mmCIF file of C-alpha atoms and ligand atoms in Angstrom:
data_model
loop_
_atom_site.group_PDB
_atom_site.id
_atom_site.type_symbol
_atom_site.label_atom_id
_atom_site.label_comp_id
_atom_site.label_asym_id
_atom_site.label_seq_id
_atom_site.Cartn_x
_atom_site.Cartn_y
_atom_site.Cartn_z
ATOM 1 C CA MET C 1 -15.022 -35.881 -24.064
ATOM 2 C CA LYS C 2 -17.495 -33.432 -23.832
ATOM 3 C CA TYR C 3 -19.612 -33.732 -27.361
ATOM 4 C CA PRO C 4 -19.850 -37.755 -27.857
ATOM 5 C CA ASP C 5 -22.431 -36.842 -30.711
ATOM 6 C CA THR C 6 -21.005 -33.125 -32.339
ATOM 7 C CA LYS C 7 -20.604 -33.645 -35.987
ATOM 8 C CA ILE C 8 -17.910 -31.435 -37.366
ATOM 9 C CA VAL C 9 -16.250 -30.325 -40.672
ATOM 10 C CA ALA C 10 -13.024 -28.314 -39.942
ATOM 11 C CA LEU C 11 -11.062 -26.717 -43.255
ATOM 12 C CA CYS C 12 -7.281 -26.598 -42.004
ATOM 13 C CA GLY C 13 -3.924 -25.929 -43.857
ATOM 14 C CA GLY C 14 -0.535 -25.024 -41.915
ATOM 15 C CA ILE C 15 0.598 -25.254 -38.407
ATOM 16 C CA GLY C 16 -1.542 -22.613 -36.937
ATOM 17 C CA GLY C 17 -4.776 -24.365 -38.258
ATOM 18 C CA ALA C 18 -3.674 -27.531 -37.071
ATOM 19 C CA LYS C 19 -3.536 -26.457 -33.514
ATOM 20 C CA LEU C 20 -7.422 -25.892 -33.386
ATOM 21 C CA ALA C 21 -7.998 -29.338 -35.281
ATOM 22 C CA LEU C 22 -6.005 -31.119 -32.361
ATOM 23 C CA GLY C 23 -8.292 -29.321 -29.633
ATOM 24 C CA LEU C 24 -11.463 -30.690 -31.921
ATOM 25 C CA ASN C 25 -9.891 -33.802 -31.866
ATOM 26 C CA ASN C 26 -9.224 -34.108 -28.240
ATOM 27 C CA ILE C 27 -13.183 -33.044 -27.546
ATOM 28 C CA LEU C 28 -15.299 -34.637 -30.438
ATOM 29 C CA ASP C 29 -15.638 -38.194 -31.211
ATOM 30 C CA GLN C 30 -12.873 -39.013 -33.583
ATOM 31 C CA LYS C 31 -15.023 -40.472 -36.483
ATOM 32 C CA ASN C 32 -17.191 -37.021 -36.485
ATOM 33 C CA LEU C 33 -14.746 -35.021 -36.971
ATOM 34 C CA SER C 34 -13.448 -34.070 -40.671
ATOM 35 C CA ILE C 35 -10.955 -32.470 -41.706
ATOM 36 C CA ILE C 36 -10.854 -31.175 -45.162
ATOM 37 C CA THR C 37 -6.930 -30.633 -45.928
ATOM 38 C CA ASN C 38 -5.612 -27.944 -47.742
ATOM 39 C CA THR C 39 -2.932 -29.628 -50.860
ATOM 40 C CA GLY C 40 -2.106 -26.200 -52.643
ATOM 41 C CA ASP C 41 1.179 -26.586 -50.820
ATOM 42 C CA ASP C 42 1.790 -30.102 -52.540
ATOM 43 C CA PHE C 43 5.028 -30.841 -54.404
ATOM 44 C CA LEU C 44 7.222 -33.321 -55.679
ATOM 45 C CA TYR C 45 10.381 -33.185 -54.286
ATOM 46 C CA LEU C 46 13.581 -35.145 -54.408
ATOM 47 C CA GLY C 47 11.059 -37.114 -56.575
ATOM 48 C CA PHE C 48 8.487 -37.816 -53.483
ATOM 49 C CA TYR C 49 5.348 -36.267 -53.353
ATOM 50 C CA ILE C 50 5.016 -34.219 -50.574
ATOM 51 C CA CYS C 51 1.771 -33.093 -48.710
ATOM 52 C CA PRO C 52 2.991 -30.742 -46.041
ATOM 53 C CA ASP C 53 -0.166 -29.643 -44.986
ATOM 54 C CA ILE C 54 -1.831 -33.292 -44.416
ATOM 55 C CA ASP C 55 1.255 -34.531 -42.611
ATOM 56 C CA THR C 56 1.129 -31.332 -40.510
ATOM 57 C CA VAL C 57 -2.177 -32.233 -39.324
ATOM 58 C CA ILE C 58 -1.795 -35.901 -39.133
ATOM 59 C CA TYR C 59 1.596 -35.827 -36.946
ATOM 60 C CA THR C 60 0.151 -33.129 -34.922
ATOM 61 C CA LEU C 61 -3.134 -35.229 -34.074
ATOM 62 C CA ALA C 62 -0.935 -38.012 -33.715
ATOM 63 C CA GLY C 63 1.508 -36.337 -30.784
ATOM 64 C CA VAL C 64 4.436 -36.925 -33.295
ATOM 65 C CA ASN C 65 4.907 -33.281 -34.555
ATOM 66 C CA ASN C 66 7.931 -31.257 -33.717
ATOM 67 C CA PRO C 67 6.883 -28.769 -31.251
ATOM 68 C CA ASP C 68 9.128 -26.121 -32.380
ATOM 69 C CA THR C 69 8.651 -26.217 -35.685
ATOM 70 C CA GLY C 70 5.262 -27.507 -36.152
ATOM 71 C CA TRP C 71 6.082 -29.402 -38.909
ATOM 72 C CA GLY C 72 7.898 -32.852 -39.826
ATOM 73 C CA ARG C 73 8.492 -35.157 -36.608
ATOM 74 C CA GLU C 74 9.725 -34.950 -32.860
ATOM 75 C CA ASP C 75 12.871 -37.079 -32.630
ATOM 76 C CA GLU C 76 14.183 -36.985 -35.624
ATOM 77 C CA THR C 77 17.592 -37.495 -36.983
ATOM 78 C CA TRP C 78 18.583 -35.847 -40.308
ATOM 79 C CA LYS C 79 21.261 -38.881 -41.577
ATOM 80 C CA THR C 80 19.684 -38.973 -45.438
ATOM 81 C CA LEU C 81 19.593 -35.192 -45.824
ATOM 82 C CA ASP C 82 23.481 -35.026 -45.099
ATOM 83 C CA VAL C 83 24.544 -37.661 -46.814
ATOM 84 C CA LEU C 84 21.684 -35.551 -49.489
ATOM 85 C CA LYS C 85 23.991 -32.803 -49.141
ATOM 86 C CA GLU C 86 27.145 -34.478 -49.860
ATOM 87 C CA LEU C 87 25.628 -35.723 -53.153
ATOM 88 C CA GLY C 88 24.818 -31.850 -53.676
ATOM 89 C CA ALA C 89 21.145 -32.915 -54.186
ATOM 90 C CA ASP C 90 18.897 -30.631 -53.162
ATOM 91 C CA THR C 91 18.162 -29.301 -49.586
ATOM 92 C CA TRP C 92 16.201 -26.434 -48.774
ATOM 93 C CA PHE C 93 13.459 -28.590 -47.843
ATOM 94 C CA GLN C 94 14.565 -30.500 -44.765
ATOM 95 C CA LEU C 95 13.014 -33.934 -44.925
ATOM 96 C CA GLY C 96 13.907 -36.309 -41.473
ATOM 97 C CA ASP C 97 14.173 -39.734 -41.722
ATOM 98 C CA LYS C 98 11.413 -40.562 -39.886
ATOM 99 C CA ASP C 99 9.680 -37.743 -42.422
ATOM 100 C CA LEU C 100 11.116 -39.956 -45.515
ATOM 101 C CA ALA C 101 9.308 -42.423 -44.900
ATOM 102 C CA LEU C 102 6.630 -41.746 -45.196
ATOM 103 C CA HIS C 103 6.982 -39.527 -48.418
ATOM 104 C CA LEU C 104 8.417 -43.121 -49.787
ATOM 105 C CA PHE C 105 5.167 -44.688 -48.598
ATOM 106 C CA ARG C 106 3.254 -42.526 -50.188
ATOM 107 C CA SER C 107 4.522 -42.140 -53.305
ATOM 108 C CA LYS C 108 4.916 -45.965 -53.622
ATOM 109 C CA GLU C 109 0.860 -45.640 -53.041
ATOM 110 C CA LYS C 110 0.584 -42.854 -55.802
ATOM 111 C CA ARG C 111 2.808 -44.705 -58.412
ATOM 112 C CA LYS C 112 -0.051 -47.899 -57.583
ATOM 113 C CA GLY C 113 -2.705 -45.863 -58.493
ATOM 114 C CA GLU C 114 -3.948 -45.383 -55.292
ATOM 115 C CA LEU C 115 -6.140 -42.029 -54.786
ATOM 116 C CA LEU C 116 -4.700 -39.567 -51.976
ATOM 117 C CA THR C 117 -7.703 -39.701 -50.100
ATOM 118 C CA THR C 118 -7.151 -43.546 -49.944
ATOM 119 C CA ILE C 119 -3.533 -42.971 -48.871
ATOM 120 C CA THR C 120 -3.956 -40.388 -46.230
ATOM 121 C CA ARG C 121 -7.003 -42.865 -44.543
ATOM 122 C CA LYS C 122 -4.151 -45.609 -44.919
ATOM 123 C CA ILE C 123 -1.826 -43.378 -42.933
ATOM 124 C CA THR C 124 -4.307 -41.664 -40.617
ATOM 125 C CA ASN C 125 -5.186 -45.803 -39.097
ATOM 126 C CA LYS C 126 -1.263 -46.314 -39.104
ATOM 127 C CA PHE C 127 -0.750 -43.595 -36.905
ATOM 128 C CA GLY C 128 -4.214 -45.080 -34.417
ATOM 129 C CA LEU C 129 -6.265 -42.049 -35.832
ATOM 130 C CA LYS C 130 -10.032 -42.265 -36.370
ATOM 131 C CA THR C 131 -10.458 -38.829 -37.689
ATOM 132 C CA ASN C 132 -11.359 -38.376 -41.281
ATOM 133 C CA VAL C 133 -8.190 -36.372 -42.639
ATOM 134 C CA LEU C 134 -9.828 -35.463 -46.583
ATOM 135 C CA PRO C 135 -7.712 -34.016 -48.449
ATOM 136 C CA MET C 136 -9.421 -31.460 -50.855
ATOM 137 C CA SER C 137 -8.342 -33.295 -53.946
ATOM 138 C CA ASN C 138 -7.487 -36.185 -55.296
ATOM 139 C CA HIS C 139 -5.832 -33.814 -58.107
ATOM 140 C CA ALA C 140 -3.276 -31.587 -57.639
ATOM 141 C CA VAL C 141 -3.913 -28.255 -57.195
ATOM 142 C CA GLN C 142 -1.187 -25.737 -56.671
ATOM 143 C CA THR C 143 -1.066 -22.271 -54.733
ATOM 144 C CA ILE C 144 1.194 -19.967 -56.867
ATOM 145 C CA LEU C 145 2.193 -16.410 -55.988
ATOM 146 C CA GLU C 146 2.377 -13.577 -57.776
ATOM 147 C CA THR C 147 5.399 -11.875 -56.833
ATOM 148 C CA GLU C 148 8.078 -8.955 -58.092
ATOM 149 C CA ASN C 149 10.406 -11.760 -59.335
ATOM 150 C CA GLY C 150 7.219 -13.293 -61.252
ATOM 151 C CA GLU C 151 5.150 -16.513 -60.260
ATOM 152 C CA ILE C 152 6.230 -19.155 -57.617
ATOM 153 C CA SER C 153 5.715 -22.555 -56.315
ATOM 154 C CA PHE C 154 4.384 -21.683 -52.631
ATOM 155 C CA GLN C 155 7.194 -23.545 -51.032
ATOM 156 C CA ASP C 156 9.611 -22.348 -53.266
ATOM 157 C CA TYR C 157 7.918 -18.723 -51.532
ATOM 158 C CA PHE C 158 7.756 -20.013 -47.854
ATOM 159 C CA VAL C 159 10.446 -22.488 -47.622
ATOM 160 C CA ARG C 160 13.406 -21.690 -49.799
ATOM 161 C CA GLN C 161 12.858 -17.832 -50.383
ATOM 162 C CA LYS C 162 11.603 -17.749 -46.337
ATOM 163 C CA CYS C 163 8.270 -15.004 -47.323
ATOM 164 C CA ARG C 164 10.842 -12.477 -48.436
ATOM 165 C CA PRO C 165 9.219 -11.448 -52.367
ATOM 166 C CA LYS C 166 6.181 -9.302 -52.245
ATOM 167 C CA VAL C 167 3.060 -10.894 -52.910
ATOM 168 C CA SER C 168 0.829 -9.094 -55.490
ATOM 169 C CA ASN C 169 -1.827 -11.839 -56.366
ATOM 170 C CA ILE C 170 -2.643 -15.749 -55.220
ATOM 171 C CA LEU C 171 -3.225 -18.006 -57.534
ATOM 172 C CA PHE C 172 -4.430 -21.986 -57.740
ATOM 173 C CA LYS C 173 -3.356 -23.644 -60.537
ATOM 174 C CA SER C 174 -5.155 -27.318 -61.618
ATOM 175 C CA LYS C 175 -5.622 -29.448 -64.281
ATOM 176 C CA LYS C 176 -8.694 -31.236 -62.383
ATOM 177 C CA PRO C 177 -9.999 -29.120 -59.514
ATOM 178 C CA VAL C 178 -12.560 -31.605 -58.193
ATOM 179 C CA ALA C 179 -13.389 -32.013 -54.818
ATOM 180 C CA THR C 180 -13.270 -35.489 -53.802
ATOM 181 C CA ASP C 181 -16.334 -38.085 -52.510
ATOM 182 C CA ALA C 182 -15.193 -38.069 -49.317
ATOM 183 C CA VAL C 183 -15.311 -34.255 -48.956
ATOM 184 C CA LYS C 184 -18.571 -33.848 -51.016
ATOM 185 C CA LYS C 185 -20.105 -36.855 -48.811
ATOM 186 C CA THR C 186 -19.097 -35.013 -45.343
ATOM 187 C CA LEU C 187 -19.926 -31.617 -46.285
ATOM 188 C CA SER C 188 -23.625 -32.953 -47.479
ATOM 189 C CA ASP C 189 -24.313 -34.910 -44.248
ATOM 190 C CA LYS C 190 -27.540 -33.831 -42.980
ATOM 191 C CA LYS C 191 -26.141 -34.853 -39.637
ATOM 192 C CA LEU C 192 -23.390 -32.176 -39.492
ATOM 193 C CA ASP C 193 -23.327 -30.121 -36.824
ATOM 194 C CA GLY C 194 -21.498 -27.049 -38.098
ATOM 195 C CA ILE C 195 -18.281 -26.034 -40.148
ATOM 196 C CA ILE C 196 -15.048 -24.584 -38.257
ATOM 197 C CA PHE C 197 -12.376 -22.550 -40.497
ATOM 198 C CA CYS C 198 -9.573 -23.080 -38.615
ATOM 199 C CA PRO C 199 -6.810 -20.299 -37.716
ATOM 200 C CA SER C 200 -5.018 -20.750 -40.893
ATOM 201 C CA ASN C 201 -3.694 -18.075 -43.592
ATOM 202 C CA PRO C 202 -6.717 -17.601 -44.895
ATOM 203 C CA TYR C 203 -5.175 -16.387 -48.557
ATOM 204 C CA LEU C 204 -2.392 -19.893 -48.863
ATOM 205 C CA SER C 205 -4.399 -22.050 -46.800
ATOM 206 C CA ILE C 206 -7.971 -21.837 -46.890
ATOM 207 C CA ASP C 207 -8.735 -20.249 -50.244
ATOM 208 C CA PRO C 208 -7.206 -23.232 -52.293
ATOM 209 C CA ILE C 209 -9.990 -25.495 -50.901
ATOM 210 C CA LEU C 210 -12.505 -22.668 -51.858
ATOM 211 C CA SER C 211 -11.057 -22.754 -54.900
ATOM 212 C CA ILE C 212 -12.295 -25.808 -55.299
ATOM 213 C CA ASN C 213 -16.290 -24.408 -56.607
ATOM 214 C CA LYS C 214 -17.905 -27.687 -55.517
ATOM 215 C CA ILE C 215 -16.395 -27.225 -51.912
ATOM 216 C CA LYS C 216 -17.251 -23.653 -52.230
ATOM 217 C CA LYS C 217 -20.764 -24.063 -53.259
ATOM 218 C CA LEU C 218 -21.500 -26.479 -50.475
ATOM 219 C CA ILE C 219 -20.049 -24.451 -48.056
ATOM 220 C CA GLU C 220 -22.332 -21.375 -49.246
ATOM 221 C CA ASN C 221 -25.519 -23.501 -48.947
ATOM 222 C CA GLN C 222 -24.930 -25.142 -45.548
ATOM 223 C CA LYS C 223 -27.899 -24.320 -43.368
ATOM 224 C CA LYS C 224 -25.984 -25.573 -40.165
ATOM 225 C CA PRO C 225 -23.901 -22.642 -38.609
ATOM 226 C CA ARG C 226 -20.527 -21.735 -39.891
ATOM 227 C CA VAL C 227 -17.632 -20.201 -38.167
ATOM 228 C CA VAL C 228 -13.703 -19.095 -38.539
ATOM 229 C CA VAL C 229 -11.419 -18.782 -35.761
ATOM 230 C CA SER C 230 -9.435 -15.469 -36.455
ATOM 231 C CA PRO C 231 -5.575 -15.735 -37.374
ATOM 232 C CA ILE C 232 -5.055 -12.216 -36.727
ATOM 233 C CA VAL C 233 -4.824 -10.590 -33.399
ATOM 234 C CA GLY C 234 -4.475 -6.897 -33.312
ATOM 235 C CA ASN C 235 -2.870 -5.638 -36.712
ATOM 236 C CA ASP C 236 -0.467 -8.983 -36.602
ATOM 237 C CA SER C 237 -1.033 -13.154 -37.885
ATOM 238 C CA VAL C 238 -0.849 -15.299 -34.679
ATOM 239 C CA LYS C 239 1.639 -17.330 -36.923
ATOM 240 C CA GLY C 240 3.225 -17.014 -40.500
ATOM 241 C CA PRO C 241 2.881 -14.687 -43.247
ATOM 242 C CA THR C 242 -1.080 -13.685 -43.223
ATOM 243 C CA SER C 243 -0.116 -10.206 -42.321
ATOM 244 C CA LYS C 244 2.762 -9.589 -44.531
ATOM 245 C CA ILE C 245 0.859 -10.427 -47.388
ATOM 246 C CA MET C 246 -2.304 -8.672 -46.586
ATOM 247 C CA ASN C 247 0.008 -5.423 -46.157
ATOM 248 C CA GLU C 248 1.528 -6.599 -49.116
ATOM 249 C CA MET C 249 -2.139 -6.631 -51.447
ATOM 250 C CA GLY C 250 -3.515 -3.829 -49.668
ATOM 251 C CA ILE C 251 -5.661 -5.674 -47.635
ATOM 252 C CA GLU C 252 -6.284 -3.680 -43.671
ATOM 253 C CA VAL C 253 -4.876 -6.418 -41.261
ATOM 254 C CA SER C 254 -7.749 -6.991 -39.141
ATOM 255 C CA SER C 255 -10.141 -9.308 -37.896
ATOM 256 C CA VAL C 256 -12.430 -7.490 -40.079
ATOM 257 C CA SER C 257 -10.505 -7.991 -42.598
ATOM 258 C CA ILE C 258 -10.745 -11.589 -42.213
ATOM 259 C CA ALA C 259 -14.653 -11.612 -41.594
ATOM 260 C CA GLU C 260 -14.921 -9.711 -45.154
ATOM 261 C CA HIS C 261 -13.345 -12.240 -46.506
ATOM 262 C CA TYR C 262 -15.060 -15.329 -45.771
ATOM 263 C CA LYS C 263 -18.435 -12.822 -46.124
ATOM 264 C CA GLY C 264 -21.320 -15.299 -47.489
ATOM 265 C CA LEU C 265 -19.226 -18.363 -46.151
ATOM 266 C CA ILE C 266 -19.674 -17.804 -42.409
ATOM 267 C CA ASP C 267 -22.687 -17.086 -39.490
ATOM 268 C CA GLY C 268 -19.462 -15.893 -37.153
ATOM 269 C CA ILE C 269 -15.981 -15.538 -36.030
ATOM 270 C CA ILE C 270 -14.128 -15.729 -33.124
ATOM 271 C CA ILE C 271 -11.731 -12.526 -32.355
ATOM 272 C CA ASP C 272 -9.390 -12.273 -29.614
ATOM 273 C CA LYS C 273 -10.637 -9.980 -26.549
ATOM 274 C CA SER C 274 -7.987 -7.372 -27.320
ATOM 275 C CA ASP C 275 -9.865 -6.677 -30.972
ATOM 276 C CA GLY C 276 -13.378 -6.251 -29.180
ATOM 277 C CA GLU C 277 -13.545 -3.099 -30.695
ATOM 278 C CA GLN C 278 -14.123 -4.318 -34.190
ATOM 279 C CA ALA C 279 -16.993 -6.658 -32.806
ATOM 280 C CA ASP C 280 -19.586 -4.092 -33.822
ATOM 281 C CA LYS C 281 -17.937 -3.343 -37.534
ATOM 282 C CA ILE C 282 -18.562 -7.231 -37.928
ATOM 283 C CA LYS C 283 -21.809 -7.435 -36.684
ATOM 284 C CA GLU C 284 -22.874 -4.969 -39.491
ATOM 285 C CA MET C 285 -22.202 -7.416 -42.102
ATOM 286 C CA GLY C 286 -24.356 -10.119 -40.336
ATOM 287 C CA ILE C 287 -21.894 -12.216 -38.979
ATOM 288 C CA GLU C 288 -21.934 -12.805 -35.250
ATOM 289 C CA VAL C 289 -18.720 -12.191 -33.107
ATOM 290 C CA LYS C 290 -17.897 -14.608 -30.182
ATOM 291 C CA LEU C 291 -14.286 -13.152 -27.924
ATOM 292 C CA SER C 292 -11.636 -15.272 -27.156
ATOM 293 C CA LYS C 293 -8.238 -15.882 -26.521
ATOM 294 C CA ILE C 294 -7.539 -16.693 -29.602
ATOM 295 C CA ILE C 295 -3.562 -17.116 -29.279
ATOM 296 C CA VAL C 296 -3.301 -21.056 -27.829
ATOM 297 C CA LYS C 297 0.394 -23.008 -27.193
ATOM 298 C CA THR C 298 -0.862 -25.632 -24.496
ATOM 299 C CA LYS C 299 -3.091 -28.705 -25.193
ATOM 300 C CA GLU C 300 -5.457 -27.101 -22.856
ATOM 301 C CA GLU C 301 -6.114 -24.007 -24.798
ATOM 302 C CA LYS C 302 -6.082 -25.742 -27.950
ATOM 303 C CA THR C 303 -8.857 -27.934 -26.384
ATOM 304 C CA ARG C 304 -10.647 -24.639 -24.470
ATOM 305 C CA LEU C 305 -10.281 -22.543 -28.060
ATOM 306 C CA ALA C 306 -11.909 -25.939 -29.704
ATOM 307 C CA LYS C 307 -14.805 -26.127 -26.865
ATOM 308 C CA GLU C 308 -15.531 -22.542 -27.612
ATOM 309 C CA SER C 309 -15.899 -22.782 -31.102
ATOM 310 C CA ILE C 310 -18.190 -25.881 -30.549
ATOM 311 C CA GLU C 311 -20.078 -23.967 -28.296
ATOM 312 C CA PHE C 312 -20.358 -20.915 -30.582
ATOM 313 C CA ILE C 313 -21.919 -23.052 -33.193
ATOM 314 C CA GLN C 314 -24.837 -24.742 -30.838
ATOM 315 C CA GLU C 315 -25.070 -20.689 -29.245
ATOM 316 C CA ILE C 316 -25.926 -19.381 -33.799
ATOM 317 C CA ALA C 317 -27.858 -22.890 -34.174
ATOM 318 C CA SER C 318 -30.063 -22.442 -30.897
HETATM 319 N N1 FO1 D 1 9.044 -25.566 -43.606
HETATM 320 C C1 FO1 D 1 9.942 -25.082 -43.276
HETATM 321 O O1 FO1 D 1 10.352 -23.811 -43.420
HETATM 322 N N2 FO1 D 1 11.234 -25.251 -43.502
HETATM 323 C C2 FO1 D 1 11.637 -26.789 -43.878
HETATM 324 O O2 FO1 D 1 12.333 -27.544 -44.692
HETATM 325 C C3 FO1 D 1 10.286 -27.524 -44.096
HETATM 326 C C4 FO1 D 1 10.246 -29.203 -44.282
HETATM 327 C C5 FO1 D 1 8.954 -29.309 -44.536
HETATM 328 C C6 FO1 D 1 9.312 -31.101 -44.394
HETATM 329 C C7 FO1 D 1 8.124 -31.641 -44.465
HETATM 330 C C8 FO1 D 1 6.504 -31.525 -43.985
HETATM 331 O O3 FO1 D 1 5.103 -31.792 -43.881
HETATM 332 C C9 FO1 D 1 6.702 -29.529 -44.039
HETATM 333 C C10 FO1 D 1 7.978 -28.921 -43.945
HETATM 334 N N3 FO1 D 1 7.968 -27.862 -43.613
HETATM 335 C C11 FO1 D 1 8.900 -26.923 -43.751
HETATM 336 C C12 FO1 D 1 6.676 -26.983 -43.772
HETATM 337 C C13 FO1 D 1 5.803 -26.432 -45.004
HETATM 338 O O4 FO1 D 1 6.833 -25.588 -45.836
HETATM 339 C C14 FO1 D 1 4.598 -26.016 -44.428
HETATM 340 O O5 FO1 D 1 4.180 -26.726 -43.188
HETATM 341 C C15 FO1 D 1 3.199 -25.615 -45.585
HETATM 342 O O6 FO1 D 1 3.586 -26.218 -46.903
HETATM 343 C C16 FO1 D 1 2.754 -25.059 -44.870
HETATM 344 O O7 FO1 D 1 2.025 -24.417 -43.852
#
């Protein structure tokens, strides 16, 4: 561990974001790392309350995630899914047997009236993690995509329709878009050293978090450095439908657009060395730039990028 006292809040959603979260978890004291996690992808499926981004972070930090897909668990079996298929139930969202046990547990806890934050803490403890995995809200916030086929929910778009529909706008629907006490506390912590926006899809994974006004305000007013790791290299997304959605919404696919998207919320952005020519344009917005290799595959690369994001925060703070 290189930064024993550094306290960080990371905003994270999706598989790309979880890679940096793992790197941060490797170099920080876990109790000093709070990961505010997107819950806009959550949905009820086969009667279970599914929280994909929370589970992806927990499985990834615990080292039990499926390395090929990024979601779900490694060494999974699919016996329940096979029987569900025989029964003619929905199986477009694949739930493995081990993953299902987590959904059974969480759905039971929710029925008992436990807060999602409390349930998530119980689960992270069971996976041996001290890391503060914090759902952005204890109340449902739904990411809805406006497409040529009308409004569809996130998982319908992302999984059932494999991101095919053309997206014109993205909405976040909630009866009670309120931040959790734990999120407010961690963002107001005077001992916080910085905030890191993981290289998640800004539109689908980070914006739902920022759609909660209190969270956005706390980040806007945060005096400590706030940096984002760009999810774009060149004119393509590192992972997932980010560049496709940007094209469809008429946004230039570049790290400059990512910096613009977060303007007012960030002090610095880490972009890929190959995008160095974009640095000046970003600096003109008053946002500092650090060049790095942001495509990370191995544990070492994830840890290296995490170290660079902490060092960037320290450089900006000094
Ligand atoms: N993504 C898929 O593309 N296909 C699936 O069948 C699928 C199942 C699944 C089960 C549990 C879980 O936590 C995530 C799962 N995901 C699946 C990924 C999920 O849709 C995404 O990870 C997030 O919602 C967006 O990052």
